[in-house]
Amino acid sequence: MTAAASALVIGLTAGCGSGGSSAGASGGGAGVIHVLVYGDAGNTVEKQLVDTFNKTSKVKAVLDTIPGADYQTKLQTVITTSQAPDVFFNWGGGSIAPFVKAGLLLPLDDMIAKDPGLKANFLPSVFNTAVIDGKSYGVPMRGTQPVLLFDNKKTLADAGLTPPATWDDLLADVHALKAKGVTPIALGGGDQWPTLMWFEYAYDRVAGPGLFQKALGGDATAWASPESRKALGMLKQLIDAGAFGSNYDSVKYTDGGSPALLAKGKAAFELMGSWEYSTQQSNDPDFAKNGLGYSAFPTVTGGAGDPNDVVGNTNNFYSVLKTTKHPDAVAQFLKLMYSDEFVKAQLGIGNLPTTTNTPQFLSGSADPAYSQYQYNLVKQAPSFQLSWDQAYPPSAITPIHQAVQEFFDGKLDTDGFVKAMQALPTS
Amino acid sequence: MTSISAAPAPAPAPPAPAAAAGRRRARGGAGVTRPGLAWAAPATAFFALFAIVPLVLVAVLSFTTWNGIGSPQPAGLANWTALWHDPVMIKSLWLSALLTTLGVVVQTPISLLLGVWAAGHQRNRAILSAIYFVPLLLSATAVSVLWRALLDPNFGIPAQASWLFGDGNLLGSQAGSIGVLAFVGAWQWTPLHTLIYQGGARAVPQVLYQAAAIDGAGRVRQFFHITLPQLRNTIITSMVLMVVGGLTTFDTVLILTQGGPGTDTTISAYYMYQQGFKSFDFGGASAVALVLVVVATVISLAVVRLSGYDRMRSTVEGL
């Protein structure tokens, strides 16, 4: 922590220094804007865009990266200090809600009024994730990550099955696969968030996105509604049918446990974010290319949710701090997020941007058919539900994960789960 | 920890260097000199800066609500009353106690026997000991990642030995996950304690064994009547280290179980991290931290007091 924090401080100071000298060179009071991003492989594109921006702008952009999963923690510690960035990477929804509440962020509506493209050039279901209390606080960057039902084509074919269209099909598949001695569904329960994905889709298909929005808005009665109980009952039925085997809580996605189950044909399905493809591609390229199937989550007969709804990580966003001295330069920088250059660069590293001009460039991606499928899925989705653990404020993440895991393990019954969710902090 | 490092300091005062003795006559008189306060100043300043000041800040924070944004807001006793009614806090203390006890009970006999064995001087022992100390060189994080992979129920050890592990759901049950944490802890830390015991056993005067051998005592009797009593202080040192280490265990839990399944391995140190850095409730986390400080201090003091370690009775007396 300390080392990383001081590295950050050094980085920011160094940034200021170079910014100052370039301002002097251009000879007229121009400053710098600091862009803070999550430090990982995606930074190559962000560096490229900053270079492009700096070629024409008087105000220079400086890219600061924070390595590792502690991004949110470190952001939280600098955001109220004088070292706060002008623009920063986030996950939209609950991840920026505390900052909005504290009055730290700049609503982007004025910028959008001047340049409607900042809104119109993005898919609405994605753009809306960073809308809080009717105001826009983020512009999409990087790629979208919808959750899909992946399958092992060969395992399914061997059992004479096809991807399930309805929940009843899924239950029938589970029974057929169990009879063949295959674990029907791979689940990395040790990570907890893969388990949560099952709840997100079951609730959406049964009740539509409204129930969760109501609960997130502070109306705890939503969790006790008949639809909520129906969704829980369906999940219980699936668990009791042995769909996930018995040792899923000892399996993790993050260390390759559950993806290996799918790739080796020990399991037939895995519900996972679209990054499953790149995971399989690095672990088992041949399987990713020839054996990995994908389909939308099954529909529920009589359910209120639209079968085209998706859940997952809608995208990452750039948000702007109120304290920025150069809002016009920031607006110019954000413009790049719907440029052709941005789309091509993101597709080049396997991300799927959510701009309206993305389809023109899909043929240049790693697997054009897969990218096209995902893009259409997100484009057609009437609702794109942000993962619950990111839609709620950070203080709710642990209780959500615990409740989800305990329900799957049978330690919480329906009433217990409802009670746990009703106790979540919503602000 | 402080109690250990503080205790030996005022112990049998070594004969002071002549120059110091000349300048500074002890108030105790009779030619006995005591180290001046000035000599302790650097250590005291360090201790104040890195232990006392943060502790006071944590105490202050525990009476506030603070999510890391802006300045902490006074909250009175809210965090403490919430903690008092928090079932996870109570459970976490029990779990910490359980894991610590398991650590002491499992590691002490093994490291004691291995340490005494390794105190011999034959060449093969030295080589074996060197290999055996390897886990000590690995970081707890690396050790946890390694075991996490080895314990995968479908592709790891449990899959190869299903007659022993059943479905391999070790980390999905409370008994299994606590067993894994105790095992991984022992795997990593037994070498350290073996090293401590080895040093202790080598310091036992050989004349005692020679005398016992003349009196006809066998190896078992020698162990119980000479080695074990002679190692008394070593045992206490090792156990205090185990208790403090056990109460502050964190990294293995973070990587192996994340406090799960549910809250079944949410020990206090992990709970503190969870409150602070996952839930951004630094006030609540500070309250947990203070409870942990108090409990650990009380237990350390109790171990030192009950064992007679604080009286510093020499094990070589009577020689």
XYZ file of C-alpha atoms in Angstrom:
746
model
C 0.000 0.000 0.000
C 2.540 2.559 1.121
C 4.919 1.839 -1.707
C 2.140 1.965 -4.258
C 0.760 5.162 -2.747
C 4.085 6.890 -2.843
C 4.648 5.647 -6.373
C 1.353 7.264 -7.204
C 2.372 10.511 -5.579
C 5.649 10.470 -7.480
C 3.782 9.719 -10.681
C 1.419 12.611 -10.144
C 4.194 15.005 -9.214
C 6.245 13.971 -12.213
C 3.174 14.506 -14.351
C 2.760 18.008 -12.993
C 6.402 18.785 -13.707
C 6.289 17.744 -17.324
C 2.938 19.459 -17.768
C 4.388 22.685 -16.441
C 7.301 22.642 -18.848
C 5.153 21.907 -21.865
C 2.841 24.724 -20.848
C 5.851 26.987 -20.796
C 6.867 25.796 -24.244
C 3.516 26.522 -25.790
C 3.828 29.917 -24.212
C 0.390 30.645 -22.842
C -0.997 29.478 -19.514
C -2.145 26.122 -20.807
C -2.185 23.401 -18.147
C -2.571 19.678 -17.865
C -5.412 17.310 -17.192
C -4.721 14.121 -15.288
C -6.425 10.961 -16.504
C -6.460 8.186 -13.902
C -7.002 4.625 -15.168
C -6.897 1.085 -13.900
C -3.400 -0.191 -14.624
C -3.554 -3.283 -16.827
C -3.123 -4.426 -20.421
C -5.843 -1.989 -21.562
C -3.450 0.890 -20.880
C -1.852 0.518 -24.321
C -4.974 1.948 -25.920
C -5.298 4.674 -23.303
C -1.680 5.738 -23.846
C -2.265 5.872 -27.583
C -5.344 8.080 -27.153
C -3.541 10.454 -24.811
C -0.761 10.817 -27.395
C -3.318 11.533 -30.105
C -5.006 14.122 -27.900
C -1.747 15.849 -26.985
C -0.805 16.305 -30.669
C -3.524 18.888 -31.179
C -4.453 20.140 -27.724
C -2.896 23.036 -25.871
C -3.909 21.514 -22.569
C -1.919 18.322 -22.292
C -3.330 15.078 -20.910
C -1.237 13.011 -18.504
C -2.095 9.362 -18.002
C -1.704 8.023 -14.458
C -2.190 4.296 -13.883
C -2.848 2.508 -10.610
C -1.852 -1.127 -10.867
C -3.835 -3.958 -9.343
C -7.247 -4.606 -7.922
C -6.838 -1.873 -5.283
C -7.822 0.762 -7.818
C -11.074 1.673 -6.081
C -9.422 1.923 -2.654
C -6.683 4.189 -3.919
C -9.097 6.299 -5.938
C -11.158 6.767 -2.800
C -8.121 8.066 -0.895
C -6.970 10.646 -3.468
C -10.283 11.889 -4.799
C -10.781 14.562 -2.142
C -7.179 15.686 -2.095
C -5.392 18.220 -4.275
C -3.954 15.256 -6.166
C -7.356 14.188 -7.443
C -7.398 13.464 -11.173
C -9.462 15.486 -13.674
C -10.851 12.377 -15.378
C -10.970 8.853 -13.941
C -11.883 5.316 -14.934
C -14.783 3.629 -13.096
C -17.533 1.012 -13.373
C -20.497 3.386 -13.328
C -23.455 2.712 -11.034
C -22.659 2.159 -7.366
C -18.928 2.586 -7.911
C -19.362 6.349 -8.403
C -22.557 6.873 -6.384
C -20.682 7.858 -3.177
C -18.708 10.463 -5.158
C -21.863 11.870 -6.716
C -23.465 12.026 -3.297
C -20.429 13.869 -1.917
C -20.786 16.421 -4.747
C -17.382 15.634 -6.239
C -18.395 14.858 -9.829
C -19.306 17.115 -12.713
C -22.656 16.337 -14.371
C -21.885 15.968 -18.062
C -25.234 17.284 -19.327
C -23.819 20.692 -20.311
C -21.017 19.020 -22.253
C -23.579 16.789 -23.970
C -25.716 19.809 -24.840
C -22.707 21.304 -26.671
C -21.716 17.990 -28.272
C -24.711 15.619 -28.477
C -22.373 12.965 -29.866
C -21.071 12.351 -26.355
C -24.389 10.616 -25.708
C -25.856 9.764 -29.105
C -22.820 7.799 -30.283
C -23.102 5.198 -27.519
C -25.563 2.337 -27.046
C -28.246 3.661 -24.673
C -28.402 0.556 -22.444
C -24.705 1.041 -21.687
C -24.680 4.829 -21.445
C -27.473 4.749 -18.856
C -25.379 2.834 -16.312
C -23.572 6.038 -15.424
C -26.764 8.096 -15.178
C -27.500 8.868 -11.536
C -30.594 10.795 -10.421
C -31.306 11.714 -14.038
C -27.885 13.238 -14.686
C -25.075 11.750 -16.769
C -21.804 11.230 -14.929
C -19.815 9.075 -17.297
C -18.826 8.444 -20.905
C -18.235 4.781 -21.868
C -14.657 3.695 -22.511
C -13.041 0.271 -23.035
C -15.433 -2.642 -23.827
C -18.742 -4.155 -22.774
C -18.942 -7.476 -20.897
C -22.362 -9.102 -21.075
C -22.878 -12.435 -19.307
C -23.569 -15.383 -21.649
C -24.357 -19.048 -21.185
C -21.253 -20.781 -22.537
C -21.191 -24.464 -23.397
C -18.884 -27.227 -24.522
C -20.240 -28.058 -27.982
C -18.846 -31.586 -28.004
C -20.152 -32.514 -24.549
C -23.608 -31.259 -25.483
C -23.561 -33.109 -28.813
C -22.425 -36.334 -27.131
C -25.442 -36.129 -24.835
C -27.735 -35.337 -27.775
C -28.513 -31.849 -26.444
C -28.638 -28.283 -27.746
C -28.290 -25.042 -25.747
C -31.489 -24.531 -23.711
C -34.034 -21.979 -24.937
C -36.136 -22.054 -21.792
C -35.595 -22.680 -18.091
C -37.443 -26.005 -18.420
C -35.043 -27.013 -21.220
C -32.168 -26.184 -18.889
C -33.597 -28.418 -16.144
C -34.106 -31.224 -18.666
C -30.510 -30.799 -19.887
C -29.294 -30.965 -16.307
C -31.034 -34.316 -15.761
C -29.749 -35.707 -19.050
C -26.166 -34.615 -18.331
C -26.239 -35.994 -14.818
C -27.376 -39.332 -16.191
C -24.275 -39.256 -18.405
C -22.036 -38.600 -15.414
C -21.140 -35.035 -16.456
C -21.367 -32.100 -14.067
C -24.058 -30.088 -15.848
C -22.822 -26.592 -14.965
C -19.319 -25.414 -14.019
C -19.412 -22.829 -11.229
C -16.508 -21.018 -9.585
C -18.344 -20.581 -6.280
C -15.112 -19.820 -4.412
C -15.066 -16.415 -6.100
C -18.724 -15.784 -5.144
C -19.414 -13.351 -8.001
C -19.951 -16.173 -10.552
C -22.720 -17.503 -8.282
C -24.281 -14.038 -8.225
C -24.705 -14.104 -12.008
C -27.314 -16.856 -11.661
C -29.410 -14.649 -9.369
C -29.123 -11.644 -11.670
C -30.489 -13.537 -14.671
C -33.139 -15.524 -12.760
C -34.529 -12.317 -11.264
C -34.478 -10.526 -14.587
C -36.256 -13.315 -16.474
C -38.929 -13.781 -13.787
C -39.589 -10.182 -12.774
C -37.922 -7.985 -15.398
C -35.346 -5.331 -14.505
C -37.904 -3.298 -12.515
C -37.706 -5.383 -9.351
C -34.003 -4.862 -8.890
C -34.210 -1.159 -9.749
C -36.907 -0.783 -7.091
C -34.783 -2.570 -4.510
C -31.717 -0.527 -5.455
C -33.800 2.607 -5.074
C -34.363 1.724 -1.428
C -37.693 -0.128 -1.605
C -36.799 -3.258 0.356
C -40.274 -4.778 -0.120
C -39.201 -5.741 -3.644
C -37.083 -8.552 -2.198
C -40.114 -10.036 -0.429
C -42.335 -9.924 -3.532
C -43.829 -13.101 -5.058
C -41.550 -12.690 -8.105
C -38.484 -12.600 -5.877
C -39.614 -15.785 -4.130
C -40.360 -17.427 -7.462
C -36.865 -16.690 -8.756
C -35.328 -18.069 -5.572
C -37.519 -21.163 -5.826
C -36.306 -21.779 -9.375
C -32.667 -21.446 -8.338
C -33.272 -23.804 -5.451
C -34.766 -26.326 -7.839
C -31.703 -26.058 -10.065
C -29.298 -26.475 -7.127
C -31.259 -29.404 -5.703
C -31.207 -31.086 -9.099
C -27.424 -31.220 -8.721
C -26.821 -28.846 -11.607
C -23.606 -27.501 -10.093
C -22.259 -30.704 -8.522
C -21.342 -30.624 -4.850
C -17.906 -29.008 -4.675
C -18.457 -25.732 -6.524
C -17.488 -23.628 -3.502
C -13.982 -25.100 -3.642
C -13.670 -24.154 -7.324
C -12.631 -20.716 -8.523
C -12.934 -19.013 -11.864
C -9.966 -16.762 -11.183
C -7.429 -19.596 -10.888
C -8.746 -21.400 -13.943
C -10.696 -24.105 -12.073
C -14.137 -23.705 -13.601
C -12.966 -22.777 -17.134
C -10.926 -26.021 -17.138
C -14.035 -28.013 -16.185
C -15.775 -26.657 -19.278
C -12.814 -26.992 -21.632
C -12.072 -30.582 -20.578
C -15.702 -31.636 -20.991
C -16.139 -32.403 -17.290
C -18.936 -29.842 -17.301
C -21.286 -28.816 -20.108
C -22.217 -25.184 -19.299
C -20.761 -22.135 -17.630
C -22.539 -18.832 -17.066
C -19.836 -16.202 -17.417
C -18.976 -12.744 -18.660
C -17.864 -12.396 -22.250
C -14.228 -12.528 -21.060
C -14.694 -16.334 -20.918
C -13.631 -16.337 -24.549
C -10.269 -14.659 -23.924
C -9.716 -16.819 -20.824
C -10.250 -20.001 -22.836
C -8.193 -18.575 -25.662
C -5.163 -18.157 -23.409
C -5.666 -21.472 -21.559
C -6.771 -23.709 -24.416
C -6.776 -21.908 -27.804
C -8.055 -24.914 -29.680
C -11.104 -25.233 -27.445
C -11.836 -21.502 -27.701
C -11.755 -21.745 -31.474
C -13.621 -24.991 -32.079
C -15.315 -26.237 -28.925
C -16.711 -23.188 -27.143
C -20.403 -22.517 -27.764
C -22.409 -19.555 -26.477
C -26.054 -18.594 -26.182
C -28.302 -16.144 -24.384
C -29.673 -16.974 -20.950
C -32.829 -19.140 -21.236
C -36.248 -17.547 -20.995
C -38.712 -18.313 -18.224
C -42.202 -19.242 -19.352
C -44.645 -16.661 -18.005
C -41.818 -14.469 -16.739
C -42.098 -10.693 -17.057
C -38.504 -10.167 -18.199
C -37.742 -9.580 -21.847
C -35.757 -12.553 -23.250
C -33.388 -10.023 -24.832
C -32.385 -8.476 -21.514
C -28.777 -8.947 -20.528
C -26.839 -8.572 -17.298
C -23.126 -8.090 -16.663
C -20.626 -5.292 -16.708
C -22.090 -2.758 -19.072
C -18.760 -1.025 -19.614
C -16.158 1.156 -17.944
C -16.638 4.890 -17.867
C -14.693 8.122 -17.670
C -16.091 10.488 -15.079
C -15.015 14.090 -14.548
C -14.280 15.892 -11.312
C -15.988 19.177 -10.548
C -12.636 20.660 -9.542
C -11.147 20.349 -13.025
C -9.720 23.630 -14.310
C -10.066 22.627 -17.948
C -13.589 21.328 -18.615
C -13.343 22.244 -22.304
C -10.171 20.219 -22.764
C -11.816 17.335 -20.927
C -14.780 17.518 -23.297
C -12.373 17.360 -26.241
C -10.636 14.365 -24.683
C -13.915 12.515 -24.111
C -14.812 13.034 -27.779
C -12.071 10.538 -28.616
C -14.124 7.785 -26.933
C -16.334 7.520 -30.000
C -13.620 8.020 -32.608
C -12.743 5.395 -35.215
C -9.237 5.218 -33.808
C -10.568 4.282 -30.360
C -12.847 1.541 -31.726
C -10.133 -0.021 -33.859
C -7.613 0.033 -31.024
C -10.042 -1.540 -28.535
C -11.061 -4.293 -30.948
C -7.383 -4.922 -31.542
C -6.864 -5.922 -27.899
C -10.074 -7.985 -27.756
C -12.427 -5.414 -26.171
C -15.849 -4.723 -27.641
C -16.586 -0.957 -27.544
C -20.198 0.177 -27.241
C -20.194 2.980 -29.771
C -22.627 3.064 -32.659
C -19.761 2.960 -35.186
C -18.381 -0.306 -33.778
C -20.051 -2.612 -36.368
C -18.002 -1.104 -39.227
C -14.820 -2.413 -37.664
C -15.927 -5.779 -36.247
C -14.282 -7.740 -39.056
C -10.935 -6.676 -37.596
C -11.514 -8.364 -34.242
C -10.044 -11.653 -32.977
C -13.270 -13.598 -33.642
C -15.617 -11.464 -35.778
C -18.598 -13.824 -35.373
C -18.315 -13.733 -31.587
C -17.859 -9.968 -31.508
C -20.838 -9.499 -33.838
C -22.999 -11.783 -31.668
C -22.103 -9.874 -28.521
C -22.601 -6.516 -30.155
C -26.070 -7.439 -31.394
C -26.968 -8.864 -27.985
C -26.057 -5.626 -26.243
C -27.567 -3.444 -28.965
C -30.910 -5.231 -28.931
C -31.128 -5.453 -25.152
C -34.032 -3.418 -23.783
C -32.233 -3.544 -20.441
C -28.600 -4.126 -19.506
C -28.513 -4.774 -15.778
C -25.212 -3.866 -14.144
C -23.952 -6.659 -11.863
C -25.584 -6.327 -8.447
C -22.270 -6.061 -6.635
C -21.385 -3.042 -8.782
C -24.811 -1.446 -8.883
C -24.982 -1.321 -5.095
C -22.536 0.910 -3.194
C -19.253 -0.777 -2.159
C -20.409 -1.362 1.432
C -22.984 -3.866 0.114
C -20.548 -6.061 -1.820
C -19.565 -8.373 1.027
C -23.111 -8.941 2.355
C -24.361 -9.672 -1.187
C -21.611 -12.207 -1.834
C -22.167 -13.893 1.520
C -25.937 -14.141 1.081
C -25.579 -15.550 -2.421
C -23.067 -18.161 -1.325
C -25.047 -19.188 1.741
C -28.255 -19.551 -0.262
C -26.529 -21.887 -2.718
C -25.073 -23.873 0.193
C -28.489 -24.187 1.846
C -27.399 -22.202 4.907
C -29.916 -19.472 4.078
C -33.468 -20.351 3.080
C -35.683 -18.086 0.974
C -36.724 -15.986 3.980
C -33.142 -15.718 5.143
C -31.978 -14.533 1.728
C -34.795 -11.995 1.474
C -33.908 -10.665 4.911
C -30.199 -10.405 4.043
C -30.966 -8.462 0.868
C -33.405 -6.175 2.674
C -30.656 -5.246 5.118
C -28.346 -3.971 2.341
C -27.305 -0.314 2.468
C -28.609 1.432 -0.655
C -26.749 4.698 -0.303
C 5.270 -8.747 20.736
C 6.180 -5.624 22.722
C 6.049 -7.550 25.938
C 8.725 -9.923 24.682
C 11.072 -7.284 23.433
C 10.552 -5.129 26.506
C 11.015 -7.881 29.054
C 14.672 -8.796 28.534
C 15.865 -5.194 28.499
C 16.006 -4.463 32.250
C 17.222 -7.991 32.977
C 20.571 -8.747 34.659
C 22.409 -5.506 34.070
C 25.636 -6.209 32.244
C 28.763 -4.662 33.715
C 28.838 -1.192 32.215
C 31.880 0.026 30.272
C 34.292 1.841 32.494
C 33.821 5.203 30.803
C 30.051 5.142 31.166
C 30.317 3.999 34.741
C 32.576 6.913 35.526
C 30.233 9.524 34.104
C 26.964 8.263 35.337
C 26.486 6.891 38.807
C 23.270 4.995 39.259
C 20.805 6.303 41.785
C 20.466 2.747 43.010
C 23.956 3.206 44.388
C 26.393 0.467 45.287
C 28.293 0.762 42.024
C 25.421 -0.588 39.885
C 24.965 1.431 36.728
C 21.764 1.572 34.706
C 21.470 2.490 31.065
C 20.387 6.095 30.699
C 17.066 7.115 29.232
C 18.844 8.790 26.352
C 19.970 5.415 25.055
C 16.352 4.353 24.714
C 15.273 7.542 22.990
C 15.679 6.425 19.348
C 13.783 3.198 19.976
C 11.132 5.013 21.973
C 10.674 7.618 19.270
C 10.340 4.899 16.654
C 7.860 3.015 18.752
C 5.827 6.155 19.357
C 5.813 7.120 15.709
C 4.950 3.727 14.241
C 2.940 2.111 17.037
C 1.506 4.581 19.532
C 0.490 7.376 17.151
C -1.316 5.072 14.660
C -2.980 3.296 17.569
C -4.315 6.579 18.914
C -5.493 7.579 15.437
C -7.298 4.245 15.067
C -8.922 4.773 18.449
C -10.142 8.202 17.352
C -11.376 6.839 14.008
C -13.425 4.194 15.777
C -15.715 6.952 17.055
C -16.353 8.326 13.572
C -17.933 7.291 10.317
C -15.572 7.607 7.412
C -15.731 6.011 3.979
C -12.423 7.432 2.858
C -13.989 10.440 1.129
C -13.641 13.784 2.836
C -13.165 14.055 6.575
C -14.395 11.601 9.214
C -17.712 12.514 10.837
C -18.144 12.035 14.593
C -20.413 9.078 15.280
C -20.230 8.740 19.053
C -20.479 5.164 20.175
C -22.337 4.000 17.037
C -19.530 1.769 15.759
C -19.037 0.198 19.168
C -22.717 -0.528 19.799
C -22.989 -1.947 16.282
C -19.959 -4.128 16.968
C -21.436 -5.317 20.241
C -24.535 -6.554 18.416
C -22.630 -7.876 15.425
C -22.789 -11.689 15.267
C -19.941 -11.771 12.728
C -17.591 -9.980 15.157
C -18.249 -12.508 17.940
C -17.923 -15.362 15.464
C -14.680 -13.902 14.091
C -13.128 -13.798 17.564
C -14.025 -17.432 18.132
C -12.632 -18.359 14.749
C -9.397 -16.471 15.453
C -9.105 -18.271 18.784
C -9.811 -21.616 17.143
C -7.262 -21.130 14.374
C -4.656 -19.877 16.837
C -5.223 -22.841 19.156
C -5.053 -25.245 16.244
C -1.804 -23.629 15.153
C -0.211 -24.026 18.591
C -1.505 -27.571 19.100
C -0.444 -28.802 15.670
C 2.831 -26.947 15.253
C 4.349 -27.185 18.728
C 4.865 -30.968 18.967
C 6.020 -31.276 15.357
C 8.459 -28.380 15.457
C 9.723 -29.398 18.902
C 10.550 -32.943 17.803
C 11.970 -31.832 14.460
C 14.003 -29.087 16.118
C 15.554 -31.442 18.675
C 16.281 -33.941 15.901
C 17.798 -31.266 13.672
C 20.042 -30.103 16.531
C 22.301 -33.069 15.863
C 25.453 -32.548 13.874
C 25.463 -35.279 11.228
C 25.808 -34.110 7.652
C 22.592 -35.707 6.317
C 20.630 -33.842 8.969
C 22.002 -30.534 7.793
C 20.996 -31.253 4.209
C 17.541 -32.510 5.153
C 17.029 -29.515 7.425
C 18.002 -27.142 4.672
C 15.416 -28.672 2.329
C 12.870 -28.666 5.062
C 13.235 -24.933 5.646
C 12.250 -24.062 2.088
C 8.601 -23.207 2.867
C 9.919 -20.531 5.183
C 11.462 -18.736 2.234
C 8.179 -18.435 0.359
C 5.796 -15.573 0.999
C 2.464 -16.471 2.581
C 0.800 -15.269 -0.607
C 2.805 -17.637 -2.795
C 2.144 -20.483 -0.373
C -1.603 -19.794 -0.456
C -1.765 -19.575 -4.232
C 0.179 -22.830 -4.466
C -2.125 -24.705 -2.102
C -5.201 -23.192 -3.648
C -4.206 -24.814 -6.948
C -3.138 -28.102 -5.341
C -6.486 -28.378 -3.553
C -8.678 -27.880 -6.622
C -11.305 -30.601 -6.213
C -11.403 -31.541 -9.896
C -7.782 -31.255 -10.984
C -5.724 -31.200 -7.766
C -4.776 -33.640 -5.024
C -8.380 -34.395 -3.935
C -9.215 -35.642 -7.436
C -6.295 -38.106 -7.266
C -7.199 -39.334 -3.787
C -10.970 -39.318 -3.794
C -11.000 -42.253 -1.360
C -9.662 -39.773 1.202
C -11.244 -36.491 0.161
C -14.635 -37.571 -1.186
C -15.925 -34.891 -3.547
C -13.033 -32.632 -2.570
C -15.235 -29.834 -1.286
C -12.597 -28.829 1.261
C -13.027 -25.073 0.918
C -16.814 -25.273 0.674
C -17.404 -26.413 4.251
C -16.453 -24.825 7.537
C -14.598 -27.842 8.920
C -12.775 -28.358 5.645
C -11.738 -24.750 5.162
C -10.542 -24.349 8.748
C -8.623 -27.589 8.387
C -7.004 -26.287 5.202
C -6.065 -22.973 6.864
C -4.544 -24.789 9.849
C -2.667 -27.156 7.562
C -1.295 -24.449 5.275
C -0.323 -22.375 8.317
C 1.513 -25.344 9.794
C 3.168 -26.151 6.477
C 4.510 -22.641 6.293
C 5.412 -21.867 9.892
C 6.571 -25.164 11.386
C 10.046 -24.647 9.828
C 10.455 -21.319 11.635
C 9.588 -22.859 14.985
C 11.765 -25.854 14.211
C 14.615 -23.405 13.722
C 13.903 -21.814 17.085
C 13.825 -25.213 18.808
C 16.967 -26.298 17.018
C 18.788 -23.274 18.401
C 17.375 -23.936 21.859
C 18.305 -27.605 21.800
C 21.854 -26.880 20.675
C 22.297 -24.601 23.687
C 21.550 -27.389 26.158
C 24.884 -28.253 27.839
C 26.159 -31.646 26.725
C 27.387 -32.448 30.262
C 23.785 -32.931 31.326
C 23.310 -35.693 28.751
C 26.675 -37.230 29.611
C 25.745 -37.319 33.273
C 22.329 -38.792 32.499
C 23.883 -41.424 30.284
C 26.218 -42.437 33.105
C 23.159 -42.744 35.344
C 21.625 -45.068 32.743
C 18.915 -42.790 31.321
C 17.796 -43.745 27.782
C 17.010 -41.313 24.986
C 13.337 -40.991 25.898
C 14.105 -40.242 29.540
C 16.790 -37.777 28.494
C 14.268 -36.024 26.274
C 11.607 -35.692 28.955
C 13.900 -34.944 31.873
C 16.594 -32.824 30.288
C 15.679 -31.506 26.854
C 12.090 -30.531 27.566
C 12.734 -28.677 30.863
C 15.780 -26.991 29.366
C 13.680 -25.778 26.434
C 11.060 -24.164 28.664
C 11.839 -20.605 27.655
C 12.145 -21.611 24.019
C 8.690 -23.173 24.166
C 7.229 -19.970 25.593
C 8.950 -17.819 22.964
C 7.707 -20.027 20.188
C 4.169 -20.145 21.578
C 3.929 -16.374 21.981
C 5.043 -16.009 18.373
C 2.419 -18.563 17.316
C -0.337 -16.814 19.267
C 0.499 -13.384 17.890
C 0.953 -14.814 14.392
C -2.295 -16.767 14.643
C -4.310 -13.762 15.773
C -2.988 -11.640 12.941
C -3.258 -14.289 10.212
C -4.645 -12.606 7.160
C -3.021 -13.385 3.831
C -3.845 -17.093 3.780
C -7.497 -16.344 4.505
C -7.604 -13.624 1.864
C -6.364 -15.953 -0.850
C -7.627 -19.379 0.205
C -11.153 -18.716 1.491
C -11.947 -14.963 1.389
C -13.623 -15.494 4.736
C -15.984 -18.049 3.214
C -17.976 -20.131 2.784
C -20.346 -17.429 4.007
C -18.617 -16.067 7.105
C -17.254 -19.431 8.195
C -13.594 -18.410 8.100
C -14.026 -14.673 8.636
C -11.392 -14.290 11.353
C -11.049 -10.915 13.074
C -8.077 -9.675 11.057
C -9.829 -10.498 7.795
C -13.058 -8.963 9.086
C -11.182 -5.757 9.783
C -9.861 -5.694 6.215
C -13.296 -6.446 4.833
C -14.892 -3.570 6.772
C -12.151 -1.136 5.859
C -11.115 -1.891 2.334
C -14.061 -3.701 0.802
C -16.951 -1.942 2.522
C -15.122 1.397 2.995
C -16.320 1.573 6.589
C -13.103 2.735 8.227
C -14.845 3.636 11.492
C -16.175 0.123 11.951
C -12.873 -1.378 10.829
C -11.015 0.706 13.414
C -13.279 -0.614 16.168
C -12.528 -4.184 15.051
C -8.810 -3.358 14.979
C -8.874 -2.025 18.538
C -10.653 -5.129 19.807
C -7.971 -7.207 18.131
C -5.167 -5.133 19.709
C -6.680 -5.504 23.179
C -7.310 -9.239 22.833
C -3.821 -9.935 21.442
C -2.145 -7.870 24.174
C -4.110 -9.569 26.953
C -3.324 -13.026 25.599
C 0.393 -12.266 25.147
C 0.649 -10.862 28.656
C -1.233 -13.834 30.037
C 1.083 -16.313 28.326
C 4.166 -14.499 29.592
C 2.815 -14.130 33.122
C 1.410 -17.637 33.533
C 4.548 -19.252 32.199
C 6.864 -17.394 34.526
C 8.755 -16.052 31.531
C 8.668 -12.557 32.967
C 10.743 -13.647 35.962
C 13.463 -14.710 33.556
C 14.448 -17.738 35.584
C 17.504 -19.195 33.931
C 17.284 -22.717 32.633
C 20.951 -23.327 33.330
C 20.735 -22.590 37.029
C 22.096 -25.294 39.246
C 25.005 -25.895 36.962
